[in-house]
Amino acid sequence: MPTRRSVLSGSFALAACAGAPSAPAATRPLKDLLPCPVGVCGMSGQFGDAGWRELVAREFDQFTPEWEMKMEAILRPDRSLDFSRADACADFAGRNGMRLHGHALVWYSQGAEPFAGLDKSTFARDYDRYVREVTARYRGRAVSWDVVNEPVAEDGDGLRTHHWSQSLGEIDHIRRAFDVAHEADPDAVLFLNDYNLENLPRKGAAFLRLVETLMKAGTPIHGIGTQSHLDVEIAEGQIAGFFREAAQFGLKIHVSELDASLKSDRRVDLRPDGQKRAQQAARVTELTESFMALPDDQRFAFTVWGARNSDSWLNRDARAGSGDQPLLFDASGAPTPMHGAVVAALD
């Protein structure tokens, strides 16, 4: 998940739509409509919410811990490990018959403080130990992992520079994490995960070049995770273009963090609500159709980043307010127009 939403100004306009699509009537659960798992993220604080639990159990069959399996939740200042919160998420998935997707082993934005000041040998040893012990703990429970999260620079100009790359190498720290994770759990499906891959063609291309480099080096990378925090104003065909390019590697593809904000970073947003909804529906339709056009064995899962609009990370930012509607269900658990776009695309 990006630290902030990067929104492009785009030329796309949906001329044929005069108003917002209406919310769909009740339908079959999403997990019964797609030929692959349908995922959702969540945090342990939501487990006590009966409405949230009911919705998640009914609609989804894969679970991604939004925070509790990240390094920030597991790694203590002395580099010992606390699995209490991660275990709670794994237990929740198991109780509800949901496949567990681990997120994320290595992320540029976490881990700097506990590793600060270490000599290179200790740094490398404890990096390996962290990846090994976390992966091994959930062997047989987590079917997959985002091994390295968000490796490409914000604008697509190469890779990010951070504490992991500076100590272990720009490419080598990525290869190392995949190698160690694969050794710890040979059955886990291992993903490279990033955002703005559809929104920014330059970044999408840089990401796929990294995938190619890793594959040529013999890295055990099994899948591409595209977060799909969609900018609803991007040009028609941009999402489909990225999926066509990504599919050529033959790897599994995970739509890993889908949402589609109706808001814009523009200082003044004069778009009427109907246009925003039409743009959202068009982009989500294109994403769903592009995913469904993949070969059967490449469709790993279709995951949304929150069950209800009120659960979305986009509505937690005080600067943004709480009025965004980027997900498939509203605060009451009723399907939104975005849900209707997904279902219509499947039909």
JSON list of C-alpha atoms in Angstrom, two decimals, residues 77-284:
[
{"chain": "A", "resi": 77, "resn": "PRO", "atom": "CA", "xyz": [13.79, -2.91, 18.78]},
{"chain": "A", "resi": 78, "resn": "ASP", "atom": "CA", "xyz": [16.27, -5.64, 19.83]},
{"chain": "A", "resi": 79, "resn": "ARG", "atom": "CA", "xyz": [15.38, -7.61, 16.66]},
{"chain": "A", "resi": 80, "resn": "SER", "atom": "CA", "xyz": [13.58, -10.34, 18.54]},
{"chain": "A", "resi": 81, "resn": "LEU", "atom": "CA", "xyz": [10.20, -11.30, 17.10]},
{"chain": "A", "resi": 82, "resn": "ASP", "atom": "CA", "xyz": [6.66, -10.89, 18.45]},
{"chain": "A", "resi": 83, "resn": "PHE", "atom": "CA", "xyz": [4.14, -13.02, 16.58]},
{"chain": "A", "resi": 84, "resn": "SER", "atom": "CA", "xyz": [1.11, -12.40, 18.78]},
{"chain": "A", "resi": 85, "resn": "ARG", "atom": "CA", "xyz": [-0.71, -10.10, 16.36]},
{"chain": "A", "resi": 86, "resn": "ALA", "atom": "CA", "xyz": [0.29, -12.05, 13.26]},
{"chain": "A", "resi": 87, "resn": "ASP", "atom": "CA", "xyz": [-0.89, -15.26, 14.91]},
{"chain": "A", "resi": 88, "resn": "ALA", "atom": "CA", "xyz": [-4.27, -13.69, 15.61]},
{"chain": "A", "resi": 89, "resn": "CYS", "atom": "CA", "xyz": [-4.68, -12.98, 11.90]},
{"chain": "A", "resi": 90, "resn": "ALA", "atom": "CA", "xyz": [-3.58, -16.47, 10.88]},
{"chain": "A", "resi": 91, "resn": "ASP", "atom": "CA", "xyz": [-6.02, -17.94, 13.41]},
{"chain": "A", "resi": 92, "resn": "PHE", "atom": "CA", "xyz": [-8.85, -15.76, 12.06]},
{"chain": "A", "resi": 93, "resn": "ALA", "atom": "CA", "xyz": [-8.22, -16.96, 8.51]},
{"chain": "A", "resi": 94, "resn": "GLY", "atom": "CA", "xyz": [-8.12, -20.58, 9.66]},
{"chain": "A", "resi": 95, "resn": "ARG", "atom": "CA", "xyz": [-11.33, -20.34, 11.69]},
{"chain": "A", "resi": 96, "resn": "ASN", "atom": "CA", "xyz": [-13.17, -18.91, 8.73]},
{"chain": "A", "resi": 97, "resn": "GLY", "atom": "CA", "xyz": [-11.84, -21.31, 6.11]},
{"chain": "A", "resi": 98, "resn": "MET", "atom": "CA", "xyz": [-9.96, -18.54, 4.31]},
{"chain": "A", "resi": 99, "resn": "ARG", "atom": "CA", "xyz": [-6.68, -18.87, 2.47]},
{"chain": "A", "resi": 100, "resn": "LEU", "atom": "CA", "xyz": [-3.95, -16.78, 4.14]},
{"chain": "A", "resi": 101, "resn": "HIS", "atom": "CA", "xyz": [-1.74, -14.43, 2.10]},
{"chain": "A", "resi": 102, "resn": "GLY", "atom": "CA", "xyz": [1.29, -13.10, 4.01]},
{"chain": "A", "resi": 103, "resn": "HIS", "atom": "CA", "xyz": [2.03, -9.38, 3.65]},
{"chain": "A", "resi": 104, "resn": "ALA", "atom": "CA", "xyz": [4.87, -8.34, 3.64]},
{"chain": "A", "resi": 105, "resn": "LEU", "atom": "CA", "xyz": [8.30, -9.69, 4.52]},
{"chain": "A", "resi": 106, "resn": "VAL", "atom": "CA", "xyz": [10.52, -6.83, 3.31]},
{"chain": "A", "resi": 107, "resn": "TRP", "atom": "CA", "xyz": [9.35, -3.23, 2.82]},
{"chain": "A", "resi": 108, "resn": "TYR", "atom": "CA", "xyz": [11.57, -0.21, 2.33]},
{"chain": "A", "resi": 109, "resn": "SER", "atom": "CA", "xyz": [9.61, 1.87, 4.85]},
{"chain": "A", "resi": 110, "resn": "GLN", "atom": "CA", "xyz": [10.12, -0.42, 7.84]},
{"chain": "A", "resi": 111, "resn": "GLY", "atom": "CA", "xyz": [12.98, -1.97, 9.79]},
{"chain": "A", "resi": 112, "resn": "ALA", "atom": "CA", "xyz": [15.54, 0.82, 9.62]},
{"chain": "A", "resi": 113, "resn": "GLU", "atom": "CA", "xyz": [15.71, 1.55, 13.35]},
{"chain": "A", "resi": 114, "resn": "PRO", "atom": "CA", "xyz": [16.32, -1.99, 14.68]},
{"chain": "A", "resi": 115, "resn": "PHE", "atom": "CA", "xyz": [19.01, -2.55, 12.01]},
{"chain": "A", "resi": 116, "resn": "ALA", "atom": "CA", "xyz": [20.72, 0.83, 12.41]},
{"chain": "A", "resi": 117, "resn": "GLY", "atom": "CA", "xyz": [24.43, 0.71, 13.25]},
{"chain": "A", "resi": 118, "resn": "LEU", "atom": "CA", "xyz": [24.91, -3.00, 12.64]},
{"chain": "A", "resi": 119, "resn": "ASP", "atom": "CA", "xyz": [28.07, -4.23, 10.95]},
{"chain": "A", "resi": 120, "resn": "LYS", "atom": "CA", "xyz": [27.50, -5.78, 7.53]},
{"chain": "A", "resi": 121, "resn": "SER", "atom": "CA", "xyz": [27.83, -9.35, 8.72]},
{"chain": "A", "resi": 122, "resn": "THR", "atom": "CA", "xyz": [25.29, -8.96, 11.53]},
{"chain": "A", "resi": 123, "resn": "PHE", "atom": "CA", "xyz": [22.97, -6.97, 9.27]},
{"chain": "A", "resi": 124, "resn": "ALA", "atom": "CA", "xyz": [22.93, -9.74, 6.65]},
{"chain": "A", "resi": 125, "resn": "ARG", "atom": "CA", "xyz": [22.58, -12.51, 9.22]},
{"chain": "A", "resi": 126, "resn": "ASP", "atom": "CA", "xyz": [19.62, -10.88, 10.96]},
{"chain": "A", "resi": 127, "resn": "TYR", "atom": "CA", "xyz": [17.96, -9.95, 7.66]},
{"chain": "A", "resi": 128, "resn": "ASP", "atom": "CA", "xyz": [18.08, -13.61, 6.66]},
{"chain": "A", "resi": 129, "resn": "ARG", "atom": "CA", "xyz": [16.93, -14.71, 10.09]},
{"chain": "A", "resi": 130, "resn": "TYR", "atom": "CA", "xyz": [13.91, -12.43, 10.02]},
{"chain": "A", "resi": 131, "resn": "VAL", "atom": "CA", "xyz": [12.75, -13.61, 6.60]},
{"chain": "A", "resi": 132, "resn": "ARG", "atom": "CA", "xyz": [13.42, -17.26, 7.48]},
{"chain": "A", "resi": 133, "resn": "GLU", "atom": "CA", "xyz": [11.70, -17.31, 10.86]},
{"chain": "A", "resi": 134, "resn": "VAL", "atom": "CA", "xyz": [8.60, -15.40, 9.77]},
{"chain": "A", "resi": 135, "resn": "THR", "atom": "CA", "xyz": [8.12, -17.50, 6.64]},
{"chain": "A", "resi": 136, "resn": "ALA", "atom": "CA", "xyz": [8.76, -20.76, 8.48]},
{"chain": "A", "resi": 137, "resn": "ARG", "atom": "CA", "xyz": [6.34, -19.93, 11.29]},
{"chain": "A", "resi": 138, "resn": "TYR", "atom": "CA", "xyz": [3.43, -19.85, 8.85]},
{"chain": "A", "resi": 139, "resn": "ARG", "atom": "CA", "xyz": [4.57, -22.72, 6.65]},
{"chain": "A", "resi": 140, "resn": "GLY", "atom": "CA", "xyz": [1.50, -24.75, 5.81]},
{"chain": "A", "resi": 141, "resn": "ARG", "atom": "CA", "xyz": [-0.79, -21.86, 6.81]},
{"chain": "A", "resi": 142, "resn": "ALA", "atom": "CA", "xyz": [0.21, -18.97, 4.53]},
{"chain": "A", "resi": 143, "resn": "VAL", "atom": "CA", "xyz": [-0.10, -20.17, 0.95]},
{"chain": "A", "resi": 144, "resn": "SER", "atom": "CA", "xyz": [1.74, -17.13, -0.37]},
{"chain": "A", "resi": 145, "resn": "TRP", "atom": "CA", "xyz": [3.82, -14.07, 0.56]},
{"chain": "A", "resi": 146, "resn": "ASP", "atom": "CA", "xyz": [4.56, -10.60, -0.69]},
{"chain": "A", "resi": 147, "resn": "VAL", "atom": "CA", "xyz": [8.28, -11.12, -0.25]},
{"chain": "A", "resi": 148, "resn": "VAL", "atom": "CA", "xyz": [9.43, -7.64, -1.28]},
{"chain": "A", "resi": 149, "resn": "ASN", "atom": "CA", "xyz": [6.92, -4.80, -1.27]},
{"chain": "A", "resi": 150, "resn": "GLU", "atom": "CA", "xyz": [7.18, -1.64, -3.41]},
{"chain": "A", "resi": 151, "resn": "PRO", "atom": "CA", "xyz": [10.74, -1.95, -4.74]},
{"chain": "A", "resi": 152, "resn": "VAL", "atom": "CA", "xyz": [10.40, 0.50, -7.65]},
{"chain": "A", "resi": 153, "resn": "ALA", "atom": "CA", "xyz": [10.97, 4.24, -7.28]},
{"chain": "A", "resi": 154, "resn": "GLU", "atom": "CA", "xyz": [7.86, 6.41, -7.07]},
{"chain": "A", "resi": 155, "resn": "ASP", "atom": "CA", "xyz": [8.24, 7.79, -10.60]},
{"chain": "A", "resi": 156, "resn": "GLY", "atom": "CA", "xyz": [9.53, 4.56, -12.12]},
{"chain": "A", "resi": 157, "resn": "ASP", "atom": "CA", "xyz": [13.07, 5.89, -12.42]},
{"chain": "A", "resi": 158, "resn": "GLY", "atom": "CA", "xyz": [14.92, 2.78, -11.25]},
{"chain": "A", "resi": 159, "resn": "LEU", "atom": "CA", "xyz": [14.62, 1.16, -7.84]},
{"chain": "A", "resi": 160, "resn": "ARG", "atom": "CA", "xyz": [14.21, 2.73, -4.42]},
{"chain": "A", "resi": 161, "resn": "THR", "atom": "CA", "xyz": [17.27, 3.43, -2.30]},
{"chain": "A", "resi": 162, "resn": "HIS", "atom": "CA", "xyz": [16.91, 2.52, 1.39]},
{"chain": "A", "resi": 163, "resn": "HIS", "atom": "CA", "xyz": [18.58, 0.73, 4.29]},
{"chain": "A", "resi": 164, "resn": "TRP", "atom": "CA", "xyz": [18.14, -2.73, 2.76]},
{"chain": "A", "resi": 165, "resn": "SER", "atom": "CA", "xyz": [19.58, -1.83, -0.64]},
{"chain": "A", "resi": 166, "resn": "GLN", "atom": "CA", "xyz": [22.42, 0.23, 0.83]},
{"chain": "A", "resi": 167, "resn": "SER", "atom": "CA", "xyz": [23.64, -2.62, 3.03]},
{"chain": "A", "resi": 168, "resn": "LEU", "atom": "CA", "xyz": [22.84, -5.66, 0.89]},
{"chain": "A", "resi": 169, "resn": "GLY", "atom": "CA", "xyz": [22.68, -4.36, -2.68]},
{"chain": "A", "resi": 170, "resn": "GLU", "atom": "CA", "xyz": [19.98, -2.93, -4.90]},
{"chain": "A", "resi": 171, "resn": "ILE", "atom": "CA", "xyz": [19.10, -6.26, -6.55]},
{"chain": "A", "resi": 172, "resn": "ASP", "atom": "CA", "xyz": [20.86, -8.59, -4.14]},
{"chain": "A", "resi": 173, "resn": "HIS", "atom": "CA", "xyz": [18.65, -7.76, -1.14]},
{"chain": "A", "resi": 174, "resn": "ILE", "atom": "CA", "xyz": [15.60, -8.71, -3.23]},
{"chain": "A", "resi": 175, "resn": "ARG", "atom": "CA", "xyz": [17.13, -11.95, -4.50]},
{"chain": "A", "resi": 176, "resn": "ARG", "atom": "CA", "xyz": [18.29, -12.79, -0.98]},
{"chain": "A", "resi": 177, "resn": "ALA", "atom": "CA", "xyz": [14.80, -12.38, 0.49]},
{"chain": "A", "resi": 178, "resn": "PHE", "atom": "CA", "xyz": [13.25, -14.63, -2.16]},
{"chain": "A", "resi": 179, "resn": "ASP", "atom": "CA", "xyz": [15.94, -17.27, -1.76]},
{"chain": "A", "resi": 180, "resn": "VAL", "atom": "CA", "xyz": [15.58, -17.39, 2.02]},
{"chain": "A", "resi": 181, "resn": "ALA", "atom": "CA", "xyz": [11.77, -17.41, 1.91]},
{"chain": "A", "resi": 182, "resn": "HIS", "atom": "CA", "xyz": [11.75, -20.22, -0.63]},
{"chain": "A", "resi": 183, "resn": "GLU", "atom": "CA", "xyz": [14.14, -22.25, 1.49]},
{"chain": "A", "resi": 184, "resn": "ALA", "atom": "CA", "xyz": [11.95, -21.69, 4.57]},
{"chain": "A", "resi": 185, "resn": "ASP", "atom": "CA", "xyz": [8.74, -22.70, 2.77]},
{"chain": "A", "resi": 186, "resn": "PRO", "atom": "CA", "xyz": [9.26, -24.36, -0.63]},
{"chain": "A", "resi": 187, "resn": "ASP", "atom": "CA", "xyz": [5.49, -24.61, -1.18]},
{"chain": "A", "resi": 188, "resn": "ALA", "atom": "CA", "xyz": [4.67, -20.92, -0.69]},
{"chain": "A", "resi": 189, "resn": "VAL", "atom": "CA", "xyz": [3.89, -18.80, -3.77]},
{"chain": "A", "resi": 190, "resn": "LEU", "atom": "CA", "xyz": [6.28, -15.84, -3.64]},
{"chain": "A", "resi": 191, "resn": "PHE", "atom": "CA", "xyz": [5.30, -12.42, -5.01]},
{"chain": "A", "resi": 192, "resn": "LEU", "atom": "CA", "xyz": [6.94, -9.13, -5.87]},
{"chain": "A", "resi": 193, "resn": "ASN", "atom": "CA", "xyz": [4.32, -6.48, -5.05]},
{"chain": "A", "resi": 194, "resn": "ASP", "atom": "CA", "xyz": [4.01, -2.80, -6.00]},
{"chain": "A", "resi": 195, "resn": "TYR", "atom": "CA", "xyz": [1.53, 0.00, -6.73]},
{"chain": "A", "resi": 196, "resn": "ASN", "atom": "CA", "xyz": [0.83, 2.46, -9.56]},
{"chain": "A", "resi": 197, "resn": "LEU", "atom": "CA", "xyz": [1.78, -0.21, -12.08]},
{"chain": "A", "resi": 198, "resn": "GLU", "atom": "CA", "xyz": [-1.38, 0.47, -14.09]},
{"chain": "A", "resi": 199, "resn": "ASN", "atom": "CA", "xyz": [-1.52, 4.18, -13.27]},
{"chain": "A", "resi": 200, "resn": "LEU", "atom": "CA", "xyz": [2.05, 5.01, -14.34]},
{"chain": "A", "resi": 201, "resn": "PRO", "atom": "CA", "xyz": [3.23, 3.18, -17.48]},
{"chain": "A", "resi": 202, "resn": "ARG", "atom": "CA", "xyz": [6.85, 4.12, -16.77]},
{"chain": "A", "resi": 203, "resn": "LYS", "atom": "CA", "xyz": [6.66, 2.56, -13.32]},
{"chain": "A", "resi": 204, "resn": "GLY", "atom": "CA", "xyz": [4.88, -0.52, -14.65]},
{"chain": "A", "resi": 205, "resn": "ALA", "atom": "CA", "xyz": [7.63, -1.00, -17.23]},
{"chain": "A", "resi": 206, "resn": "ALA", "atom": "CA", "xyz": [10.38, -0.59, -14.61]},
{"chain": "A", "resi": 207, "resn": "PHE", "atom": "CA", "xyz": [8.66, -3.15, -12.40]},
{"chain": "A", "resi": 208, "resn": "LEU", "atom": "CA", "xyz": [8.43, -5.69, -15.21]},
{"chain": "A", "resi": 209, "resn": "ARG", "atom": "CA", "xyz": [12.10, -5.14, -16.08]},
{"chain": "A", "resi": 210, "resn": "LEU", "atom": "CA", "xyz": [12.91, -5.98, -12.46]},
{"chain": "A", "resi": 211, "resn": "VAL", "atom": "CA", "xyz": [10.80, -9.13, -12.69]},
{"chain": "A", "resi": 212, "resn": "GLU", "atom": "CA", "xyz": [12.69, -10.15, -15.83]},
{"chain": "A", "resi": 213, "resn": "THR", "atom": "CA", "xyz": [16.05, -9.49, -14.17]},
{"chain": "A", "resi": 214, "resn": "LEU", "atom": "CA", "xyz": [15.11, -11.61, -11.17]},
{"chain": "A", "resi": 215, "resn": "MET", "atom": "CA", "xyz": [13.84, -14.47, -13.31]},
{"chain": "A", "resi": 216, "resn": "LYS", "atom": "CA", "xyz": [16.99, -14.48, -15.47]},
{"chain": "A", "resi": 217, "resn": "ALA", "atom": "CA", "xyz": [19.07, -14.64, -12.27]},
{"chain": "A", "resi": 218, "resn": "GLY", "atom": "CA", "xyz": [17.20, -17.77, -11.16]},
{"chain": "A", "resi": 219, "resn": "THR", "atom": "CA", "xyz": [15.32, -16.07, -8.32]},
{"chain": "A", "resi": 220, "resn": "PRO", "atom": "CA", "xyz": [12.37, -18.15, -7.07]},
{"chain": "A", "resi": 221, "resn": "ILE", "atom": "CA", "xyz": [9.78, -15.51, -7.93]},
{"chain": "A", "resi": 222, "resn": "HIS", "atom": "CA", "xyz": [6.40, -17.08, -8.65]},
{"chain": "A", "resi": 223, "resn": "GLY", "atom": "CA", "xyz": [4.06, -14.13, -8.99]},
{"chain": "A", "resi": 224, "resn": "ILE", "atom": "CA", "xyz": [3.40, -10.47, -9.74]},
{"chain": "A", "resi": 225, "resn": "GLY", "atom": "CA", "xyz": [1.37, -8.51, -7.22]},
{"chain": "A", "resi": 226, "resn": "THR", "atom": "CA", "xyz": [-0.25, -5.39, -8.62]},
{"chain": "A", "resi": 227, "resn": "GLN", "atom": "CA", "xyz": [-1.84, -3.41, -5.82]},
{"chain": "A", "resi": 228, "resn": "SER", "atom": "CA", "xyz": [-4.30, -1.71, -8.17]},
{"chain": "A", "resi": 229, "resn": "HIS", "atom": "CA", "xyz": [-4.99, 1.42, -6.13]},
{"chain": "A", "resi": 230, "resn": "LEU", "atom": "CA", "xyz": [-6.63, 2.74, -9.26]},
{"chain": "A", "resi": 231, "resn": "ASP", "atom": "CA", "xyz": [-6.60, 6.30, -10.48]},
{"chain": "A", "resi": 232, "resn": "VAL", "atom": "CA", "xyz": [-10.04, 6.50, -12.08]},
{"chain": "A", "resi": 233, "resn": "GLU", "atom": "CA", "xyz": [-8.91, 9.28, -14.44]},
{"chain": "A", "resi": 234, "resn": "ILE", "atom": "CA", "xyz": [-6.24, 7.35, -16.33]},
{"chain": "A", "resi": 235, "resn": "ALA", "atom": "CA", "xyz": [-6.67, 6.69, -20.05]},
{"chain": "A", "resi": 236, "resn": "GLU", "atom": "CA", "xyz": [-8.83, 3.86, -21.28]},
{"chain": "A", "resi": 237, "resn": "GLY", "atom": "CA", "xyz": [-6.73, 0.82, -22.17]},
{"chain": "A", "resi": 238, "resn": "GLN", "atom": "CA", "xyz": [-3.86, 1.59, -19.78]},
{"chain": "A", "resi": 239, "resn": "ILE", "atom": "CA", "xyz": [-4.83, -1.11, -17.30]},
{"chain": "A", "resi": 240, "resn": "ALA", "atom": "CA", "xyz": [-5.36, -3.72, -20.02]},
{"chain": "A", "resi": 241, "resn": "GLY", "atom": "CA", "xyz": [-1.98, -2.84, -21.50]},
{"chain": "A", "resi": 242, "resn": "PHE", "atom": "CA", "xyz": [-0.17, -3.50, -18.25]},
{"chain": "A", "resi": 243, "resn": "PHE", "atom": "CA", "xyz": [-1.91, -6.85, -17.77]},
{"chain": "A", "resi": 244, "resn": "ARG", "atom": "CA", "xyz": [-0.98, -7.96, -21.29]},
{"chain": "A", "resi": 245, "resn": "GLU", "atom": "CA", "xyz": [2.67, -7.14, -20.64]},
{"chain": "A", "resi": 246, "resn": "ALA", "atom": "CA", "xyz": [2.69, -8.78, -17.21]},
{"chain": "A", "resi": 247, "resn": "ALA", "atom": "CA", "xyz": [1.05, -11.96, -18.47]},
{"chain": "A", "resi": 248, "resn": "GLN", "atom": "CA", "xyz": [3.93, -12.64, -20.88]},
{"chain": "A", "resi": 249, "resn": "PHE", "atom": "CA", "xyz": [6.15, -13.82, -18.01]},
{"chain": "A", "resi": 250, "resn": "GLY", "atom": "CA", "xyz": [3.82, -16.74, -17.29]},
{"chain": "A", "resi": 251, "resn": "LEU", "atom": "CA", "xyz": [3.82, -15.95, -13.56]},
{"chain": "A", "resi": 252, "resn": "LYS", "atom": "CA", "xyz": [0.77, -15.91, -11.32]},
{"chain": "A", "resi": 253, "resn": "ILE", "atom": "CA", "xyz": [-0.86, -12.48, -11.05]},
{"chain": "A", "resi": 254, "resn": "HIS", "atom": "CA", "xyz": [-2.49, -11.17, -7.90]},
{"chain": "A", "resi": 255, "resn": "VAL", "atom": "CA", "xyz": [-4.70, -8.09, -7.88]},
{"chain": "A", "resi": 256, "resn": "SER", "atom": "CA", "xyz": [-3.50, -7.54, -4.34]},
{"chain": "A", "resi": 257, "resn": "GLU", "atom": "CA", "xyz": [-4.94, -4.29, -2.93]},
{"chain": "A", "resi": 258, "resn": "LEU", "atom": "CA", "xyz": [-7.77, -3.06, -5.14]},
{"chain": "A", "resi": 259, "resn": "ASP", "atom": "CA", "xyz": [-9.54, 0.21, -4.43]},
{"chain": "A", "resi": 260, "resn": "ALA", "atom": "CA", "xyz": [-10.58, 3.10, -6.66]},
{"chain": "A", "resi": 261, "resn": "SER", "atom": "CA", "xyz": [-10.80, 6.51, -5.01]},
{"chain": "A", "resi": 262, "resn": "LEU", "atom": "CA", "xyz": [-13.38, 9.01, -6.22]},
{"chain": "A", "resi": 263, "resn": "LYS", "atom": "CA", "xyz": [-11.22, 11.86, -4.96]},
{"chain": "A", "resi": 264, "resn": "SER", "atom": "CA", "xyz": [-8.55, 13.78, -6.82]},
{"chain": "A", "resi": 265, "resn": "ASP", "atom": "CA", "xyz": [-5.31, 15.47, -5.81]},
{"chain": "A", "resi": 266, "resn": "ARG", "atom": "CA", "xyz": [-6.28, 18.43, -7.96]},
{"chain": "A", "resi": 267, "resn": "ARG", "atom": "CA", "xyz": [-6.69, 21.61, -5.95]},
{"chain": "A", "resi": 268, "resn": "VAL", "atom": "CA", "xyz": [-10.20, 22.10, -7.29]},
{"chain": "A", "resi": 269, "resn": "ASP", "atom": "CA", "xyz": [-12.16, 19.07, -8.44]},
{"chain": "A", "resi": 270, "resn": "LEU", "atom": "CA", "xyz": [-15.16, 20.17, -10.50]},
{"chain": "A", "resi": 271, "resn": "ARG", "atom": "CA", "xyz": [-16.19, 16.73, -11.70]},
{"chain": "A", "resi": 272, "resn": "PRO", "atom": "CA", "xyz": [-19.85, 15.98, -10.95]},
{"chain": "A", "resi": 273, "resn": "ASP", "atom": "CA", "xyz": [-20.55, 12.89, -8.88]},
{"chain": "A", "resi": 274, "resn": "GLY", "atom": "CA", "xyz": [-21.97, 11.07, -11.88]},
{"chain": "A", "resi": 275, "resn": "GLN", "atom": "CA", "xyz": [-18.75, 11.51, -13.83]},
{"chain": "A", "resi": 276, "resn": "LYS", "atom": "CA", "xyz": [-16.67, 10.27, -10.91]},
{"chain": "A", "resi": 277, "resn": "ARG", "atom": "CA", "xyz": [-18.84, 7.17, -10.58]},
{"chain": "A", "resi": 278, "resn": "ALA", "atom": "CA", "xyz": [-18.72, 6.53, -14.32]},
{"chain": "A", "resi": 279, "resn": "GLN", "atom": "CA", "xyz": [-14.93, 6.83, -14.34]},
{"chain": "A", "resi": 280, "resn": "GLN", "atom": "CA", "xyz": [-14.67, 4.48, -11.37]},
{"chain": "A", "resi": 281, "resn": "ALA", "atom": "CA", "xyz": [-16.97, 1.92, -13.00]},
{"chain": "A", "resi": 282, "resn": "ALA", "atom": "CA", "xyz": [-15.05, 2.08, -16.29]},
{"chain": "A", "resi": 283, "resn": "ARG", "atom": "CA", "xyz": [-11.65, 1.56, -14.69]},
{"chain": "A", "resi": 284, "resn": "VAL", "atom": "CA", "xyz": [-12.82, -1.22, -12.37]}
]
